[in-house]
XYZ file of C-alpha atoms in Angstrom:
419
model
C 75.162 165.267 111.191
C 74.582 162.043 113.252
C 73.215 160.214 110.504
C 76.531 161.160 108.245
C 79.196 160.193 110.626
C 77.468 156.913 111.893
C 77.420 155.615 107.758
C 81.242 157.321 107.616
C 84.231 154.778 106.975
C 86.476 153.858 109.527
C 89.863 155.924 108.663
C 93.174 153.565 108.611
C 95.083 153.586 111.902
C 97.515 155.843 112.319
C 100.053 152.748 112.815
C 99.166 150.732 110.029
C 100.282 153.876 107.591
C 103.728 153.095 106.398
C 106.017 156.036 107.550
C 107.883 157.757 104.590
C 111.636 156.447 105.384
C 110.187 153.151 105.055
C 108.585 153.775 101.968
C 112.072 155.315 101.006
C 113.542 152.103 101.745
C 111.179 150.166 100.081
C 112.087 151.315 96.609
C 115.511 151.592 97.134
C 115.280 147.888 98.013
C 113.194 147.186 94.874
C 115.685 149.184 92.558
C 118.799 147.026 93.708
C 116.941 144.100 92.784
C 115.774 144.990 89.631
C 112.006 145.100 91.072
C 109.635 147.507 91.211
C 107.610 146.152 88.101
C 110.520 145.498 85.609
C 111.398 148.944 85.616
C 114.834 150.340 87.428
C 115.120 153.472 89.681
C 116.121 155.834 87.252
C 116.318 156.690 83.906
C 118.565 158.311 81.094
C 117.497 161.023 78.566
C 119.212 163.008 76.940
C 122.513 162.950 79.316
C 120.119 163.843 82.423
C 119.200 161.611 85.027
C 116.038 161.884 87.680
C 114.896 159.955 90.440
C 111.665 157.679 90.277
C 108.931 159.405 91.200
C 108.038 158.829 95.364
C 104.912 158.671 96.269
C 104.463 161.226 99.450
C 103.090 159.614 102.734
C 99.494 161.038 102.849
C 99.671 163.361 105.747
C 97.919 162.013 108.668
C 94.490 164.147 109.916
C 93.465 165.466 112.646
C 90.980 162.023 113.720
C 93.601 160.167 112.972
C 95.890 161.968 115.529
C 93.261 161.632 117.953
C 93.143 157.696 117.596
C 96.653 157.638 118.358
C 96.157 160.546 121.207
C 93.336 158.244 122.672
C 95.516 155.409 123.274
C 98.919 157.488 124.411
C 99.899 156.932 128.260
C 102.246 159.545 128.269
C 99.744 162.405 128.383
C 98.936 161.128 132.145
C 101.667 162.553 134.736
C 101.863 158.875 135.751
C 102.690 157.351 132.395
C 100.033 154.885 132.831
C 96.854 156.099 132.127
C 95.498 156.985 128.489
C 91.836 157.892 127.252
C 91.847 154.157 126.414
C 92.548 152.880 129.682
C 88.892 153.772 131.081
C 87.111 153.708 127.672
C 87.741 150.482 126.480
C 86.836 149.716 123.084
C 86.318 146.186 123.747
C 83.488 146.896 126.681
C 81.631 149.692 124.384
C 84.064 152.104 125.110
C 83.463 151.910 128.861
C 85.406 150.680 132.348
C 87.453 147.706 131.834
C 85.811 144.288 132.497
C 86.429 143.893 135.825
C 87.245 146.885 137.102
C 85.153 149.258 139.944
C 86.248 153.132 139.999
C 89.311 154.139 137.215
C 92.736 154.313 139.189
C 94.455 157.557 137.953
C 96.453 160.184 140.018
C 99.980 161.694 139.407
C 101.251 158.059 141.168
C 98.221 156.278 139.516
C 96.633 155.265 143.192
C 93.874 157.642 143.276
C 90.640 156.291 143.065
C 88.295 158.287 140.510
C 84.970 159.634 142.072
C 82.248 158.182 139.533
C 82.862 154.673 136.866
C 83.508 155.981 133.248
C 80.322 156.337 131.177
C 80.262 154.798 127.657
C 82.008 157.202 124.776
C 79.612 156.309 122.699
C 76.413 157.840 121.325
C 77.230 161.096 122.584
C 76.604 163.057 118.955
C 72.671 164.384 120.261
C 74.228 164.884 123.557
C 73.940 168.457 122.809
C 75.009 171.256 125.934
C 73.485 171.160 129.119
C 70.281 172.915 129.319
C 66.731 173.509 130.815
C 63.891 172.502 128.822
C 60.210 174.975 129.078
C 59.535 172.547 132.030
C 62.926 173.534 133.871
C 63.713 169.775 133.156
C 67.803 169.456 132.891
C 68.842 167.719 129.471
C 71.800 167.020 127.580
C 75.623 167.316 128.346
C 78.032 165.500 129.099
C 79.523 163.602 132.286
C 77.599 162.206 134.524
C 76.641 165.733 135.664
C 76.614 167.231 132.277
C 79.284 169.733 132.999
C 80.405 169.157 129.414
C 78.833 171.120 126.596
C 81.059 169.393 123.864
C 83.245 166.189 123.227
C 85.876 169.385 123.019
C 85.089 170.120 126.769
C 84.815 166.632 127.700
C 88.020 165.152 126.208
C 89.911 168.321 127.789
C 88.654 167.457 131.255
C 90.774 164.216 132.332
C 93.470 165.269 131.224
C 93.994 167.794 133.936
C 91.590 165.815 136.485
C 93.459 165.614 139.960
C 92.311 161.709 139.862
C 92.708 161.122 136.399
C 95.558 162.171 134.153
C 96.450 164.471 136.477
C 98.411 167.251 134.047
C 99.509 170.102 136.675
C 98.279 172.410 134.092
C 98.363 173.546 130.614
C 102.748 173.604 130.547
C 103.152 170.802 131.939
C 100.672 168.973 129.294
C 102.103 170.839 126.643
C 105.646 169.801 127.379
C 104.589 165.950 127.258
C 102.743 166.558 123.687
C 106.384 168.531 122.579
C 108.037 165.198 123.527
C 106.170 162.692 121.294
C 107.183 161.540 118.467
C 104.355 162.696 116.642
C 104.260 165.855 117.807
C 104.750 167.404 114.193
C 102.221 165.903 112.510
C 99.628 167.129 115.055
C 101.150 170.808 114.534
C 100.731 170.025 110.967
C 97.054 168.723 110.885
C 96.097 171.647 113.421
C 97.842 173.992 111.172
C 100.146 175.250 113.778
C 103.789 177.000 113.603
C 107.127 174.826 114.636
C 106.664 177.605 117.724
C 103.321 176.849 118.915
C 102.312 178.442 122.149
C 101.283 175.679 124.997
C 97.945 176.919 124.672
C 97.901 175.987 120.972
C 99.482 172.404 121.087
C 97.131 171.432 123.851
C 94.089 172.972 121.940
C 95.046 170.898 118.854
C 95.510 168.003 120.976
C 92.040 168.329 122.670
C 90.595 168.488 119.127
C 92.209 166.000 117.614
C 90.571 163.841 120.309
C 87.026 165.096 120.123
C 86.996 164.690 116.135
C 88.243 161.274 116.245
C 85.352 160.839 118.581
C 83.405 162.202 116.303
C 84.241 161.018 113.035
C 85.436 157.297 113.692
C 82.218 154.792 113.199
C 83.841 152.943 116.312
C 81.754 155.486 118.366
C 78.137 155.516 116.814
C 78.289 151.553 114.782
C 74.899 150.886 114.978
C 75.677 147.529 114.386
C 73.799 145.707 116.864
C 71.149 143.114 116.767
C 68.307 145.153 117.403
C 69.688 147.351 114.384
C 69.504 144.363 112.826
C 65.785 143.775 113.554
C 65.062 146.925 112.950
C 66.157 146.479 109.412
C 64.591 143.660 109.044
C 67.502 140.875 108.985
C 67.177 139.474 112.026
C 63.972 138.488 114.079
C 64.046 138.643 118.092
C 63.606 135.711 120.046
C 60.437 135.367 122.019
C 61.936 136.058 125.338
C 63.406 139.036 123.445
C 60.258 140.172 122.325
C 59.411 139.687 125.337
C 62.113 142.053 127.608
C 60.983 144.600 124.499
C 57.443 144.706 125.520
C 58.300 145.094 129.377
C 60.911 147.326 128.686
C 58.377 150.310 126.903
C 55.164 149.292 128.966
C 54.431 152.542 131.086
C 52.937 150.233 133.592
C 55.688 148.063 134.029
C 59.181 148.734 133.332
C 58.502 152.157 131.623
C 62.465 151.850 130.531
C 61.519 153.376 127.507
C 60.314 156.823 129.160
C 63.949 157.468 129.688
C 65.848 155.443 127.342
C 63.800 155.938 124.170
C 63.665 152.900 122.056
C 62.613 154.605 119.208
C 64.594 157.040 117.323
C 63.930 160.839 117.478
C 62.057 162.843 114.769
C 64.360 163.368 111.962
C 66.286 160.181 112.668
C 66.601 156.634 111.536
C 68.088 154.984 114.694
C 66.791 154.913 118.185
C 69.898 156.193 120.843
C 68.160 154.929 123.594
C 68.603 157.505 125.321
C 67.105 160.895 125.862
C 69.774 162.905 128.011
C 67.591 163.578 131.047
C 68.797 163.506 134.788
C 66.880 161.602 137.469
C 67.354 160.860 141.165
C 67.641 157.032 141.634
C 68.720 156.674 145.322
C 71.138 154.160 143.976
C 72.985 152.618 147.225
C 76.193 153.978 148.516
C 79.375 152.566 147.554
C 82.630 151.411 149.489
C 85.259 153.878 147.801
C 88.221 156.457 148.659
C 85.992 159.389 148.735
C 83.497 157.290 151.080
C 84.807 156.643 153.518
C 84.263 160.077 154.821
C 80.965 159.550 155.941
C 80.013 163.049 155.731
C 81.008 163.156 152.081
C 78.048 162.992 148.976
C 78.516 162.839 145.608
C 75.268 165.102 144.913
C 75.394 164.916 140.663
C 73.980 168.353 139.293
C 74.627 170.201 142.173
C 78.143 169.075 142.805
C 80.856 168.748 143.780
C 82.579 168.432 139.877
C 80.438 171.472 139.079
C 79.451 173.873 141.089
C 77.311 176.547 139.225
C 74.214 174.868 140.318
C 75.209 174.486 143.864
C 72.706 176.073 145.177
C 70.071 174.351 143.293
C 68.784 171.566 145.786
C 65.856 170.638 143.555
C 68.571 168.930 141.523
C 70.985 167.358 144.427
C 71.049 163.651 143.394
C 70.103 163.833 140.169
C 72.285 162.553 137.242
C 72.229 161.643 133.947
C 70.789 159.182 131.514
C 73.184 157.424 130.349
C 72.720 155.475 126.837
C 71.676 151.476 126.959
C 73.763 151.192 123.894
C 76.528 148.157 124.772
C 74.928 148.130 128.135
C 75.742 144.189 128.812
C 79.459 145.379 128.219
C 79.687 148.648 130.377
C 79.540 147.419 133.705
C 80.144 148.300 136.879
C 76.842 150.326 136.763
C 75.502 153.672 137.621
C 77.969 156.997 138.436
C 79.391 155.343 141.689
C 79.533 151.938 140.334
C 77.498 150.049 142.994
C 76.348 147.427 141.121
C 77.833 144.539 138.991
C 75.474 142.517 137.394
C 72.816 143.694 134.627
C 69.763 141.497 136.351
C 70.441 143.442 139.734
C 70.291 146.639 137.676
C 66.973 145.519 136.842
C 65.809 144.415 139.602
C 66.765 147.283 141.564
C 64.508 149.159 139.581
C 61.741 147.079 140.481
C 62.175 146.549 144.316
C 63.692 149.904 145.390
C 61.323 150.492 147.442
C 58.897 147.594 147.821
C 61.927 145.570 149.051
C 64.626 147.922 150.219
C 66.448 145.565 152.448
C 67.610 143.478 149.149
C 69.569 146.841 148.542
C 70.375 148.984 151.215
C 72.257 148.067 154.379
C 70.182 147.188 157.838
C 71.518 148.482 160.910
C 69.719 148.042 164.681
C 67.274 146.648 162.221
C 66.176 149.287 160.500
C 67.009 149.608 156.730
C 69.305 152.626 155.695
C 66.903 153.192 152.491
C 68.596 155.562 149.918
C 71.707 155.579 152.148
C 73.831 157.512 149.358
C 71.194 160.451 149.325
C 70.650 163.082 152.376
C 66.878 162.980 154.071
C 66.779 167.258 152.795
C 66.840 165.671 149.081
C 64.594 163.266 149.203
C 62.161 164.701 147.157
C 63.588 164.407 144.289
C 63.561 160.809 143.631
C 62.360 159.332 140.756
C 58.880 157.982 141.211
C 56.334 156.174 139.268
C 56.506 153.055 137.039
C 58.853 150.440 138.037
C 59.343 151.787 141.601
C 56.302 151.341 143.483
C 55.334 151.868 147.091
C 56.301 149.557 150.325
C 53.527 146.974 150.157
C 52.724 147.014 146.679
C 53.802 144.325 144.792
C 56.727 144.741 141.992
C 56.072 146.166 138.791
C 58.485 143.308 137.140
C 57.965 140.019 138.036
C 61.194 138.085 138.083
C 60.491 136.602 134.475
C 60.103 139.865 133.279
C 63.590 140.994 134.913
C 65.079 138.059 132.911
C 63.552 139.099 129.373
C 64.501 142.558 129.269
C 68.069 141.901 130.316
C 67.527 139.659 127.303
C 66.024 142.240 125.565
C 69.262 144.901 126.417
C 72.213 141.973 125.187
C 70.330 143.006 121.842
C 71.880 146.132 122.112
C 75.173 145.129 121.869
C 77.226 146.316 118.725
C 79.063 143.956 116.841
C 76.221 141.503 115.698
C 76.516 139.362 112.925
C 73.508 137.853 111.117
C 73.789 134.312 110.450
C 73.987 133.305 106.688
C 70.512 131.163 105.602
C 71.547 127.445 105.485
C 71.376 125.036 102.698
């Protein structure tokens, strides 16, 4: 399925389609002036008269109510926030350049737990599962509470901190009150008297199949595509950040974010849904400032069926390099800014943890955002290496594969050959 929709045309925007009064006018315009081709408005046979035919205004579909859904404020009970507002097309469908934790909240003030993961390259997401291993896999949110775009489009909208819909009748009276609230009965296949539970159903689909269907969110159009198909050639610090980037013994990226695509596929997603503990430091936000608050991924506190799991407190997941120079701030709590420091943080966790972690009565607060009874589950191995050992990435090598990852940004154009 992946491989159809990422090939698929873009559909028209909704708002480019000319509405059918206007089309109405249109020829009525053309007949008064004698337009229309040199023919008139009507004609005259045999004493009876008919109207030129009208073309009918193709009826719009159910994607192409979601495009418009995507971008429509008034779904949020402040009037402010839309789908768009935290997945910007412009930064790969991520935060907004800029920005540190969404804003959302019936008033708009409330600070959102967790940055907003790219929108894109979610198709072999699949639902969240255990492997034979036990290993957690696919999913989405950062805690993979999501088994479908369905599920994960329906979630904001009645997220305390988000969109903030009281519940189901109060979302369902804002869709009743757009203007466009009859062509998404009609493209759902729904009566004039819809239930709530319908028009918020259609609405929730609508989004998830324009998610689905629209090229915007699976282009492939970057410049590694582009090497990959042989029309462009890396530089050789590119090739470079490549070669770091799947070396097991250095940055092992590629263990995680596979830069090679899947059996069965023609394009590498670059990532492979998995969850890991990264002990990534503690941020400065709303939630906290309670210092006895933790935002613990898998087990909670947006889900809470594995709760009791502690194996899997910290843990979250792997989120797709895809557009990754656009999609900062980084990581679920947004702690870091800047790509390099990404990197490097990968590196020097724990061979340097003062660069990273705050220092208090001189002692360094190492994986301050993770309790001491969770611990264990951070990721080890290749880049993080023990205190005393020297980095796995140099700081050339940090530099070349954040060369290597602006290659992954969609939207490349290969030069024409000069004369």
């Amino acid at each position: 399925m992946t491989q159809r929709l990422h090939h698929a045309a873009i559909q028209p925007p909704w708002h480019r389609r000319p509405s059918h009064a206007l089309a109405l006018a249109l020829l009525t315009l053309l007949a008064a002036c004698g337009g229309g081709g040199g023919g008139t408005a009507a004609t005259s046979t045999g004493g009876s008269s008919s109207a030129a035919s009208v073309p009918a205004t193709p009826a719009l579909t159910l994607a192409q109510l979601g495009d418009r859904l995507f971008e429509e404020t008034a779904l949020s009970a402040s009037g402010k926030l839309a789908c768009a507002s935290c997945h910007v097309e412009a930064r790969g469908h991520a935060d907004a350049a800029g920005s540190f934790l969404p804003l959302g909240g019936a008033d708009g003030s409330r600070q959102g737990l967790r940055s907003s993961p790219s929108a894109r390259y979610l198709d072999l997401a699949g639902a969240f599962a255990f492997d034979a291993q036990g290993r957690p896999h696919g999913g989405l949110f950062w805690d993979g509470r999501a088994d479908s775009r369905t599920q994960q489009a329906r979630g904001p909208l009645f997220n305390a901190a988000e969109m903030a819909n009281a519940d189901v009748p109060a979302l369902a009276a804002r869709l009743r009150a757009l203007p466009y609230v009859a062509d998404l009965r009609a493209a759902a296949g729904l009566p004039a008297a819809a239930t709530d539970d319908q028009l918020v159903d259609a609405a929730v689909a609508a989004l998830a199949r324009y998610q689905a269907e629209d090229a915007k969110f699976h282009p492939f159009t970057s410049k590694f595509d582009a090497v990959q198909d042989g029309r462009a050639s890396f530089t050789a610090q590119e090739q470079r950040g490549l070669d770091a980037f799947n070396d097991p013994q250095r940055g092992n990226c590629a263990s995680c974010h596979d830069s090679r695509p899947a059996p069965g596929l023609s394009r590498a997603h670059f990532t492979n849904f998995s969850y890991h503990a990264l002990g990534v430091p503690r941020n400065h936000s709303q939630a906290t400032a309670d210092p006895a608050f933790f935002d613990l991924g898998l087990c909670g506190p947006q889900r809470s069926d594995l709760a009791g799991r502690t194996d899997l407190c910290g843990l979250f997941r792997t989120p797709s390099l895809r557009n990754v120079a656009l999609t900062a701030p980084y990581f679920h709590n947004a702690s870091f800014a800047a790509l390099e420091d990404v990197v490097a943080f990968y590196a020097t966790r724990d061979v340097d943890p003062a660069r990273w972690y705050p220092v208090v009565g001189g002692q360094v607060q190492a994986y301050d955002d993770l309790p001491a009874a969770y611990r264990a589950n951070l990721q080890r191995g290749a880049p993080f290496r023990r205190a005393g050992q020297a980095p796995a990435l140099s700081a050339q090598d940090v530099a070349d594969i954040v060369a290597f990852l602006n290659t992954l940004t969609d939207g490349y154009t290969v030069a024409p050959p000069a004369n």
